[in-house]
CSV table of C-alpha atoms in Angstrom, one decimal:
chain,number,residue,atom,x,y,z
A,2,MET,CA,6.6,20.3,-9.0
A,3,LEU,CA,4.0,17.6,-8.2
A,4,CYS,CA,3.6,14.4,-10.3
A,5,ALA,CA,1.2,11.6,-9.8
A,6,LEU,CA,2.0,7.9,-9.7
A,7,ILE,CA,-1.0,5.6,-10.2
A,8,MET,CA,-0.5,2.0,-9.2
A,9,ALA,CA,-2.5,-0.2,-11.6
A,10,GLY,CA,-0.9,-3.6,-11.4
A,11,GLY,CA,-3.2,-5.2,-8.8
A,12,LYS,CA,-5.6,-8.1,-9.6
A,13,GLY,CA,-8.6,-6.7,-7.6
A,14,GLU,CA,-9.1,-10.1,-5.9
A,15,ARG,CA,-11.6,-8.6,-3.4
A,16,PHE,CA,-14.0,-7.9,-6.3
A,17,TRP,CA,-14.0,-11.4,-7.8
A,18,PRO,CA,-15.9,-12.5,-9.8
A,19,LEU,CA,-16.4,-9.1,-11.4
A,20,SER,CA,-12.6,-8.5,-11.2
A,21,ILE,CA,-10.5,-11.2,-12.8
A,22,ASP,CA,-6.8,-11.5,-13.7
A,23,GLU,CA,-7.4,-10.6,-17.3
A,24,LYS,CA,-9.4,-7.5,-16.5
A,25,PRO,CA,-9.1,-6.4,-12.8
A,26,LYS,CA,-11.1,-3.8,-10.9
A,27,GLN,CA,-9.2,-0.7,-12.1
A,28,PHE,CA,-10.2,-1.5,-15.8
A,29,LEU,CA,-13.9,-2.0,-15.1
A,30,ARG,CA,-16.8,0.3,-15.4
A,31,LEU,CA,-18.4,-0.1,-11.9
A,32,LEU,CA,-20.1,3.3,-11.9
A,33,GLY,CA,-21.1,5.3,-14.9
A,34,ASP,CA,-19.4,5.1,-18.3
A,35,LYS,CA,-15.8,5.4,-17.2
A,36,THR,CA,-13.5,2.8,-15.7
A,37,MET,CA,-12.0,3.2,-12.3
A,38,ILE,CA,-8.6,4.1,-13.8
A,39,GLN,CA,-10.1,6.6,-16.2
A,40,MET,CA,-11.9,8.2,-13.3
A,41,THR,CA,-8.6,8.4,-11.3
A,42,VAL,CA,-6.8,10.2,-14.2
A,43,GLU,CA,-9.7,12.5,-14.8
A,44,ARG,CA,-9.7,13.5,-11.1
A,45,LEU,CA,-6.0,14.1,-11.0
A,46,LYS,CA,-5.9,16.1,-14.2
A,47,LYS,CA,-7.8,18.9,-12.4
A,48,ARG,CA,-4.6,19.4,-10.4
A,49,ILE,CA,-1.8,17.7,-12.2
A,50,PRO,CA,-1.3,18.0,-16.0
A,51,ILE,CA,-1.6,14.8,-17.9
A,52,GLU,CA,2.1,14.8,-18.9
A,53,LYS,CA,3.0,14.6,-15.1
A,54,ASN,CA,0.6,11.6,-14.5
A,55,PHE,CA,2.4,8.3,-14.5
A,56,VAL,CA,0.9,4.8,-14.4
A,57,ILE,CA,2.8,1.7,-13.3
A,58,THR,CA,1.3,-1.6,-14.3
A,59,GLY,CA,2.1,-5.2,-15.3
A,60,LYS,CA,3.0,-6.0,-18.9
A,61,GLN,CA,-0.2,-8.1,-19.3
A,62,TYR,CA,-2.2,-4.9,-18.8
A,63,VAL,CA,-0.4,-2.5,-21.2
A,64,ASP,CA,-2.7,-3.0,-24.1
A,65,ILE,CA,-5.9,-2.4,-22.1
A,66,LEU,CA,-4.3,0.6,-20.4
A,67,GLU,CA,-3.3,2.2,-23.7
A,68,LYS,CA,-6.9,1.7,-25.0
A,69,GLN,CA,-8.4,3.2,-21.9
A,70,LEU,CA,-6.0,6.1,-21.5
A,71,PRO,CA,-5.0,7.1,-25.1
A,72,GLU,CA,-4.1,10.7,-23.9
A,73,LEU,CA,-1.4,9.4,-21.5
A,74,PRO,CA,2.1,10.0,-23.0
A,75,GLU,CA,3.8,6.8,-24.0
A,76,GLY,CA,6.8,7.4,-21.7
A,77,ASN,CA,4.4,7.8,-18.7
A,78,VAL,CA,3.5,4.1,-18.7
A,79,ILE,CA,5.9,2.3,-16.5
A,80,VAL,CA,5.9,-1.5,-17.0
A,81,GLU,CA,6.9,-4.0,-14.4
A,82,PRO,CA,8.2,-7.3,-16.0
A,83,VAL,CA,6.9,-9.1,-12.9
A,84,GLY,CA,4.9,-8.0,-9.8
A,85,ARG,CA,7.1,-7.6,-6.8
A,86,ASN,CA,4.7,-5.7,-4.4
A,87,THR,CA,4.5,-2.0,-3.9
A,88,ALA,CA,7.9,-1.0,-2.5
A,89,PRO,CA,9.9,-1.9,-5.7
A,90,CYS,CA,7.1,-0.5,-7.9
A,91,VAL,CA,7.2,2.9,-6.1
A,92,GLY,CA,11.0,2.9,-6.0
A,93,LEU,CA,11.3,2.2,-9.8
A,94,SER,CA,8.9,4.9,-10.5
A,95,ALA,CA,10.6,7.4,-8.2
A,96,PHE,CA,13.9,6.8,-10.1
A,97,ILE,CA,12.2,7.3,-13.5
A,98,ILE,CA,10.2,10.4,-12.5
A,99,ASN,CA,13.1,12.0,-10.7
A,100,LYS,CA,15.2,11.5,-13.9
A,101,ARG,CA,12.5,13.2,-16.0
A,102,TYR,CA,11.7,16.0,-13.5
A,103,LYS,CA,14.6,16.7,-11.1
A,104,ASP,CA,13.6,17.3,-7.5
A,105,ALA,CA,9.9,16.4,-8.3
A,106,TYR,CA,7.4,15.4,-5.6
A,107,MET,CA,4.9,12.6,-6.3
A,108,VAL,CA,1.6,11.6,-4.9
A,109,VAL,CA,1.3,7.8,-5.0
A,110,LEU,CA,-2.2,6.4,-5.1
A,111,PRO,CA,-4.2,3.3,-6.1
A,112,SER,CA,-6.0,3.3,-9.5
A,113,ASP,CA,-9.3,1.9,-8.2
A,114,HIS,CA,-10.5,4.3,-5.5
A,115,LEU,CA,-14.0,5.8,-5.8
A,116,VAL,CA,-13.9,9.4,-4.5
A,117,VAL,CA,-17.2,11.1,-4.1
A,118,ASN,CA,-16.0,14.6,-3.1
A,119,GLU,CA,-13.2,15.1,-5.7
A,120,ASP,CA,-12.6,18.8,-4.8
A,121,LYS,CA,-12.0,17.9,-1.2
A,122,PHE,CA,-9.7,15.1,-2.2
A,123,LEU,CA,-7.6,17.4,-4.4
A,124,ASP,CA,-7.5,20.1,-1.6
A,125,THR,CA,-6.2,17.4,0.7
A,126,VAL,CA,-3.5,16.3,-1.7
A,127,ASN,CA,-2.5,20.0,-2.2
A,128,ALA,CA,-2.2,20.5,1.6
A,129,ALA,CA,-0.1,17.4,1.9
A,130,TYR,CA,2.2,18.6,-1.0
A,131,GLU,CA,2.6,22.1,0.6
A,132,PHE,CA,3.4,20.5,4.0
A,133,ALA,CA,6.0,18.0,2.4
A,134,LYS,CA,7.7,21.0,0.7
A,135,SER,CA,7.9,22.9,4.0
A,136,LYS,CA,9.3,20.1,6.1
A,137,ASN,CA,12.4,18.6,4.5
A,138,ASN,CA,12.2,14.9,3.7
A,139,ALA,CA,8.8,14.5,5.3
A,140,VAL,CA,6.5,11.7,4.2
A,141,VAL,CA,2.8,12.5,4.2
A,142,THR,CA,0.0,10.0,4.0
A,143,LEU,CA,-3.8,10.3,3.8
A,144,GLY,CA,-5.6,8.4,6.5
A,145,MET,CA,-9.3,7.8,6.1
A,146,LYS,CA,-11.5,8.4,9.2
A,147,PRO,CA,-13.0,5.0,10.0
A,148,SER,CA,-16.8,4.7,10.0
A,149,ARG,CA,-16.9,1.1,11.1
A,150,ALA,CA,-14.7,-1.6,12.7
A,151,GLU,CA,-13.2,-2.7,9.3
A,152,THR,CA,-10.8,-5.7,9.2
A,153,ASP,CA,-9.9,-5.5,5.5
A,154,TYR,CA,-7.8,-2.3,6.0
A,155,GLY,CA,-4.5,-1.6,7.7
A,156,TYR,CA,-4.6,1.3,10.2
A,157,ILE,CA,-2.5,4.4,11.0
A,158,LYS,CA,-2.0,5.4,14.6
A,159,PHE,CA,-1.4,9.2,15.1
A,160,GLY,CA,-0.1,11.0,18.1
A,161,LYS,CA,-0.6,14.5,19.6
A,162,GLU,CA,1.9,16.5,17.6
A,163,GLU,CA,0.0,18.5,15.0
A,164,VAL,CA,0.6,21.1,12.3
A,165,LYS,CA,-2.2,23.1,10.7
A,166,ILE,CA,-2.1,23.8,6.9
A,167,GLY,CA,-5.2,25.9,6.0
A,168,GLU,CA,-8.2,23.9,7.2
A,169,PHE,CA,-6.2,20.7,7.5
A,170,ASN,CA,-4.7,19.3,10.7
A,171,ILE,CA,-1.6,17.3,9.9
A,172,LYS,CA,-0.6,14.8,12.6
A,173,LYS,CA,2.6,12.9,13.4
A,174,VAL,CA,2.3,9.2,12.8
A,175,GLU,CA,3.2,6.9,15.7
A,176,ARG,CA,3.0,3.6,13.8
A,177,PHE,CA,1.4,1.6,11.1
A,178,VAL,CA,-0.8,-1.3,12.1
A,179,GLU,CA,-1.6,-4.4,10.0
A,180,LYS,CA,-5.2,-5.5,9.3
A,181,PRO,CA,-6.7,-6.3,12.7
A,182,ASP,CA,-9.2,-8.9,13.9
A,183,ARG,CA,-12.8,-7.7,14.7
A,184,ASP,CA,-12.2,-7.1,18.4
A,185,ARG,CA,-9.1,-5.0,17.8
A,186,ALA,CA,-10.8,-3.1,15.0
A,187,LYS,CA,-13.6,-2.2,17.4
A,188,LYS,CA,-11.0,-0.9,19.9
A,189,TYR,CA,-9.3,1.2,17.2
A,190,LEU,CA,-12.7,2.7,16.2
A,191,LYS,CA,-13.5,3.6,19.9
A,192,ASP,CA,-10.0,5.0,20.5
A,193,GLY,CA,-10.3,7.8,17.9
A,194,SER,CA,-6.6,8.0,17.1
A,195,PHE,CA,-6.6,5.4,14.4
A,196,LEU,CA,-7.2,5.9,10.7
A,197,TRP,CA,-7.7,3.6,7.8
A,198,ASN,CA,-4.6,3.3,5.6
A,199,GLY,CA,-5.7,4.2,2.1
A,200,GLY,CA,-2.3,3.5,0.5
A,201,MET,CA,-1.8,7.2,-0.6
A,202,PHE,CA,1.5,9.0,0.0
A,203,ILE,CA,3.0,12.3,-0.9
A,204,TRP,CA,6.8,12.7,-0.8
A,205,ARG,CA,9.8,14.0,-2.8
A,206,CYS,CA,11.1,11.4,-5.2
A,207,SER,CA,14.6,11.7,-3.8
A,208,THR,CA,13.2,11.0,-0.3
A,209,VAL,CA,11.6,7.7,-1.5
A,210,ILE,CA,14.9,6.7,-3.1
A,211,ASP,CA,16.8,7.6,0.1
A,212,LEU,CA,14.4,5.5,2.3
A,213,ILE,CA,14.8,2.5,-0.1
A,214,LYS,CA,18.6,2.9,0.1
A,215,ARG,CA,18.5,3.0,3.9
A,216,HIS,CA,16.0,0.2,4.5
A,217,LEU,CA,16.0,-2.0,1.3
A,218,SER,CA,19.6,-1.9,0.2
A,219,ASN,CA,19.2,-4.9,-2.2
A,220,THR,CA,16.3,-3.2,-4.0
A,221,TYR,CA,18.1,0.1,-4.1
A,222,HIS,CA,21.2,-1.5,-5.6
A,223,ILE,CA,19.2,-3.2,-8.4
A,224,LEU,CA,17.0,-0.2,-9.2
A,225,SER,CA,19.8,2.3,-9.2
A,226,GLU,CA,21.6,0.2,-11.8
A,227,ILE,CA,18.5,-0.1,-13.9
A,228,ALA,CA,17.9,3.7,-13.7
A,229,VAL,CA,21.2,4.7,-15.1
A,230,ALA,CA,20.9,2.4,-18.1
A,231,SER,CA,20.8,4.1,-21.5
A,232,ALA,CA,17.5,4.3,-23.3
A,233,ASN,CA,18.5,1.4,-25.6
A,234,GLU,CA,19.5,-0.8,-22.7
A,235,PHE,CA,16.8,0.1,-20.2
A,236,GLU,CA,14.2,-2.5,-21.1
A,237,ASP,CA,16.7,-5.3,-21.2
A,238,MET,CA,18.1,-4.3,-17.9
A,239,LEU,CA,14.7,-4.1,-16.3
A,240,GLU,CA,13.6,-7.5,-17.7
A,241,GLU,CA,16.9,-9.2,-16.6
A,242,ASN,CA,17.1,-7.7,-13.1
A,243,TYR,CA,13.8,-6.5,-11.7
A,244,TYR,CA,12.8,-10.0,-10.4
A,245,LYS,CA,15.8,-9.8,-8.0
A,246,VAL,CA,14.3,-6.9,-6.0
A,247,ASP,CA,12.7,-7.5,-2.6
A,248,ASN,CA,9.1,-8.7,-2.8
A,249,ILE,CA,7.8,-6.4,-0.1
A,250,SER,CA,5.1,-3.7,0.4
A,251,VAL,CA,5.7,0.0,1.0
A,252,ASP,CA,4.2,-0.4,4.5
A,253,TYR,CA,6.5,-3.3,5.6
A,254,GLY,CA,9.6,-2.1,3.7
A,255,ILE,CA,9.5,1.6,4.3
A,256,MET,CA,6.7,3.1,6.3
A,257,GLU,CA,7.1,0.9,9.4
A,258,LYS,CA,10.8,2.0,9.6
A,259,ALA,CA,10.8,5.6,8.5
A,260,GLU,CA,10.6,8.3,11.2
A,261,ASN,CA,9.5,11.6,9.6
A,262,ILE,CA,5.9,10.5,8.7
A,263,TYR,CA,2.7,12.6,9.0
A,264,VAL,CA,-0.9,11.9,8.2
A,265,ILE,CA,-3.9,14.0,7.2
A,266,PRO,CA,-7.1,12.6,8.7
A,267,SER,CA,-9.4,12.7,5.7
A,268,ASP,CA,-13.2,12.5,5.5
A,269,LEU,CA,-13.6,12.3,1.7
A,270,ASP,CA,-17.3,11.3,1.7
A,271,GLY,CA,-17.1,7.9,0.1
A,272,ILE,CA,-13.6,6.9,-0.8
A,273,ILE,CA,-13.3,3.1,-1.1
């Protein structure tokens, strides 16, 4: 079973002054009559039923989120009391989704991507899901084929090992690379084995939990105690303890340390 986790807690600072703290990029109508997060959910609903779409956001955005996504079940909005970067937010969500849907897989993705070729995107997600199921505990990420020497994105370096799923070539990841300077970005572009890191991952929820246990033991200890709290105690436990988790990204906290990672080089005709 595949669920979606949409990360919608960011402030969209690169889009200032259009994007501000009170109403960041994901809640803006930048193209057409739908906001970015509405477009994200509409896209995913073609493949993943609405009851299996989850959104994690900050408590300051809950009201605007509920207004923009009234069809999203109430229990599918996960609220962070405080932002602690992407590793804890993904970990908390993995615990919650796995409790709701045992042995579920999830695709983790930002709420503010523009995807021109939606059918191709969904086919890519499906291929990643099928591969993750076939290769126990694998982590699959989507890497964007670079069209320029971009310095605002991190990069993914892939190796020669390759598995084919339908029309997609899935490659073993050698390493994740932080945002480069201009000269290094030009070298990555010329090399041909580097992809933009789009921050999209497909994995089994239990795999995420295990990776956090292995590499972020403090975060695991705190999240696991929150996760087993009763329905009446959950909100209080979350509010009282979530700020203690490690303030660290998925890339730093997990992806740079995990071993069983694969990437699908994706040309999605306009994802930003």
